[in-house]
Amino acid sequence: MKVAFVQFGDSSVSKGGGYVAGSIINAGHQLDFLDTYLIKPDAIAEKVIKGDYGVLMLSAMTMDMPATIDLISKVKAKKDIPVLLGGIHPTIVGAKLLDEYPQIDYLCIGEGESMVAEFLRDFGKPEFFNIQNLAFRRDGKAMENPIRPPEALENLPPFPWHLYSRGRIVNGDGFLSVAATRGCPYRCTYCCNKIYLDLYGKNYLRKRPLDQAVSEMIFLKKRYRPRFFLLSDEMMLWEEDYAKDLFKAIKEQVGIPYGFMARVEHINEEVVKLAKETGCQYVGMGIECGDEKFRKEHLKRYMSNEQIVKAFRLLRAAGIFTTSYNMIGFPFDNDEELTKATIELNRQAQPDYVQATIFYPFPGTQLYDLCVEKNLIDPAKCISDYHSDTVLRGSSMAHRTTEIAEMFNSTWNWKNKWHNVDFWVYIFEYKVWSIWRELRPDERQS
Ligand code: B12
Ligand code: SF4
């Protein structure tokens, strides 16, 4: 069957959509990969209407939903074509999404690699309706089949990098994002990871075979010449031994600087030393809120402020660039106090870059339920990212994120420094910065 596959987003390569597209190709089907990074959604709709496709497939995060529904509606107005939607949003909402949107025919709940191959194999046959992970309508009622076990990552077809344009693969700063693991063991109350853990249990946490992940990086280095690999795994250090082996293999076999995201609890002297020795130049860690009691009670993040400060300082002492991720605009009356505590904790932790985004209640998360219960979500607000505004009732939060960014980042705009410089200039800058950082007085935070 000929498939039109729509990928939304304008930043780095989406691993979920990509793996599913790879599985479709691997199953021997013809695929047109229609990426909104390259083609405007209206032009995609036109192409699907005019083309001889047997099915329209799309991958959607929550914030892509308005654009996704708009595209599907335009196609459906002119063409009767089955539509299958997969991705994080159908996964967290489930079959009731079909009640909300009559334009969608089928959903993939959870991982899609095996599901999509069976979907194309069995379409039109009676066994179609037994496919695991499939949601569909019967007599107008939305139904959801059971979830299959998590995919065996070692058996997945190779990731189809060739479907994406170079600009999506290597960003303007020379970063290329790759992933070696899936899942995170924690259940923070604002994060969709909890929903995957609820669906799949602990088995959701998986690692790719090390040699497979490293071979992919070697291939990507040769083909796309990035300056830096960003390991976009949710939680790189959840299994420390695997992470350490990966870091060593990156140094020995790949030979490009790299960075990763972690929880502060996993940062200790030994990990930092190894990371530094193996070429790690970047670590991003969530602070999220500077009020320790609130963090524990309402976000289910049990690290102490002391651990946070220590982790940032250890990395800083090793000359590794750090970013802290923070949220403002929580659905609590003392939100402004929480923001002040967050600013103060960032002052103490001294990350090199402070990212502050606005709390967004994702369906299926505990904080979403709380917002619904208290009727806090403003249905008139349609937000496409969590930098621009809050979806909660009340005033805009955007000015506050700007203030925080200026407070911490304005004189340190490393992003602009990295922009459009080649790898060696970047290395040179990095060395100068490392030396200078050793020498400068500690006044930056004031
Ligand atoms: C790495 C990552 C990033 C990277 C890369 C993002 C990318 N485009 O892939 C970066 C840092 C750039 C990023 C940015 C953002 N991210 Co992000 N990110 C992640 C993270 C940690 C892993 C994503 C991943 O690769 N998962 C592994 C893949 C294999 O799983 P998957 O995507 O779910 O795909 C499977 C299924 O969903 C299904 N499937 C997917 N598509 C399709 C399509 C069909 C047809 C079928 C059948 C099946 C199917 O099969 C896939 C394979 O098994 C997730 C956390 C998570 N648990 O997913 C957050 C997450 C996806 N991100 C999130 C958000 C909010 C964002 C941003 C919007 C934040 C912002 N800046 O405002 C941006 C959006 C950028 C964009 N438009 O792409 C949220 C999404 C919440 C939601 N409900 O939408 C998540 C869930 C984290 C959270 N807060 O809970 N992100
Ligand atoms: S540690 Fe990060 S990825 Fe894991 S549940 Fe919490 S926010 Fe989500």
mmCIF file of C-alpha atoms in Angstrom, residues 188 190 262-268 272 283-296 299-317 322-327 338 341-354:
data_model
loop_
_atom_site.group_PDB
_atom_site.id
_atom_site.type_symbol
_atom_site.label_atom_id
_atom_site.label_comp_id
_atom_site.label_asym_id
_atom_site.label_seq_id
_atom_site.Cartn_x
_atom_site.Cartn_y
_atom_site.Cartn_z
ATOM 1 C CA CYS A 188 7.326 13.428 37.630
ATOM 2 C CA TYR A 190 4.030 17.028 34.748
ATOM 3 C CA ALA A 262 20.529 13.768 33.372
ATOM 4 C CA ARG A 263 19.038 13.944 36.838
ATOM 5 C CA VAL A 264 21.193 15.612 39.477
ATOM 6 C CA GLU A 265 21.066 12.468 41.660
ATOM 7 C CA HIS A 266 23.148 10.637 39.068
ATOM 8 C CA ILE A 267 25.934 13.192 38.908
ATOM 9 C CA ASN A 268 28.910 12.288 41.082
ATOM 10 C CA VAL A 272 31.872 13.705 35.879
ATOM 11 C CA VAL A 283 24.934 18.340 30.411
ATOM 12 C CA GLY A 284 21.328 19.509 30.766
ATOM 13 C CA MET A 285 19.518 18.902 34.075
ATOM 14 C CA GLY A 286 16.079 19.792 35.378
ATOM 15 C CA ILE A 287 15.774 22.048 38.406
ATOM 16 C CA GLU A 288 12.135 22.765 37.479
ATOM 17 C CA CYS A 289 11.344 24.532 40.786
ATOM 18 C CA GLY A 290 13.653 25.933 43.448
ATOM 19 C CA ASP A 291 11.296 25.227 46.349
ATOM 20 C CA GLU A 292 12.399 21.853 47.690
ATOM 21 C CA LYS A 293 9.196 21.107 49.588
ATOM 22 C CA PHE A 294 6.980 21.989 46.619
ATOM 23 C CA ARG A 295 9.200 19.983 44.288
ATOM 24 C CA LYS A 296 8.833 16.883 46.432
ATOM 25 C CA LEU A 299 6.298 17.472 41.234
ATOM 26 C CA LYS A 300 7.434 14.165 42.811
ATOM 27 C CA ARG A 301 11.042 15.146 42.345
ATOM 28 C CA TYR A 302 12.824 13.997 45.460
ATOM 29 C CA MET A 303 16.294 15.511 45.047
ATOM 30 C CA SER A 304 17.389 18.129 47.598
ATOM 31 C CA ASN A 305 18.496 21.667 46.771
ATOM 32 C CA GLU A 306 21.910 20.682 48.057
ATOM 33 C CA GLN A 307 22.141 17.838 45.526
ATOM 34 C CA ILE A 308 21.150 20.232 42.756
ATOM 35 C CA VAL A 309 23.800 22.788 43.639
ATOM 36 C CA LYS A 310 26.434 20.100 44.062
ATOM 37 C CA ALA A 311 25.734 18.492 40.677
ATOM 38 C CA PHE A 312 25.956 21.792 38.783
ATOM 39 C CA ARG A 313 29.114 22.761 40.637
ATOM 40 C CA LEU A 314 30.833 19.437 39.942
ATOM 41 C CA LEU A 315 30.184 19.776 36.231
ATOM 42 C CA ARG A 316 31.168 23.390 36.238
ATOM 43 C CA ALA A 317 34.459 22.585 37.988
ATOM 44 C CA THR A 322 25.502 23.058 31.893
ATOM 45 C CA THR A 323 21.920 24.077 31.217
ATOM 46 C CA SER A 324 19.204 24.035 33.847
ATOM 47 C CA TYR A 325 15.593 23.413 32.810
ATOM 48 C CA ASN A 326 13.021 25.296 34.861
ATOM 49 C CA MET A 327 9.273 25.775 34.845
ATOM 50 C CA LEU A 338 7.999 29.453 43.611
ATOM 51 C CA ALA A 341 12.844 30.291 44.799
ATOM 52 C CA THR A 342 13.753 28.961 41.340
ATOM 53 C CA ILE A 343 15.691 32.099 40.495
ATOM 54 C CA GLU A 344 17.518 31.885 43.810
ATOM 55 C CA LEU A 345 18.425 28.220 43.372
ATOM 56 C CA ASN A 346 19.750 28.913 39.871
ATOM 57 C CA ARG A 347 21.890 31.696 41.361
ATOM 58 C CA GLN A 348 23.384 29.165 43.736
ATOM 59 C CA ALA A 349 23.776 26.358 41.203
ATOM 60 C CA GLN A 350 25.258 28.653 38.520
ATOM 61 C CA PRO A 351 24.373 26.779 35.358
ATOM 62 C CA ASP A 352 25.921 28.240 32.210
ATOM 63 C CA TYR A 353 22.522 28.576 30.616
ATOM 64 C CA VAL A 354 19.106 28.826 32.261
#
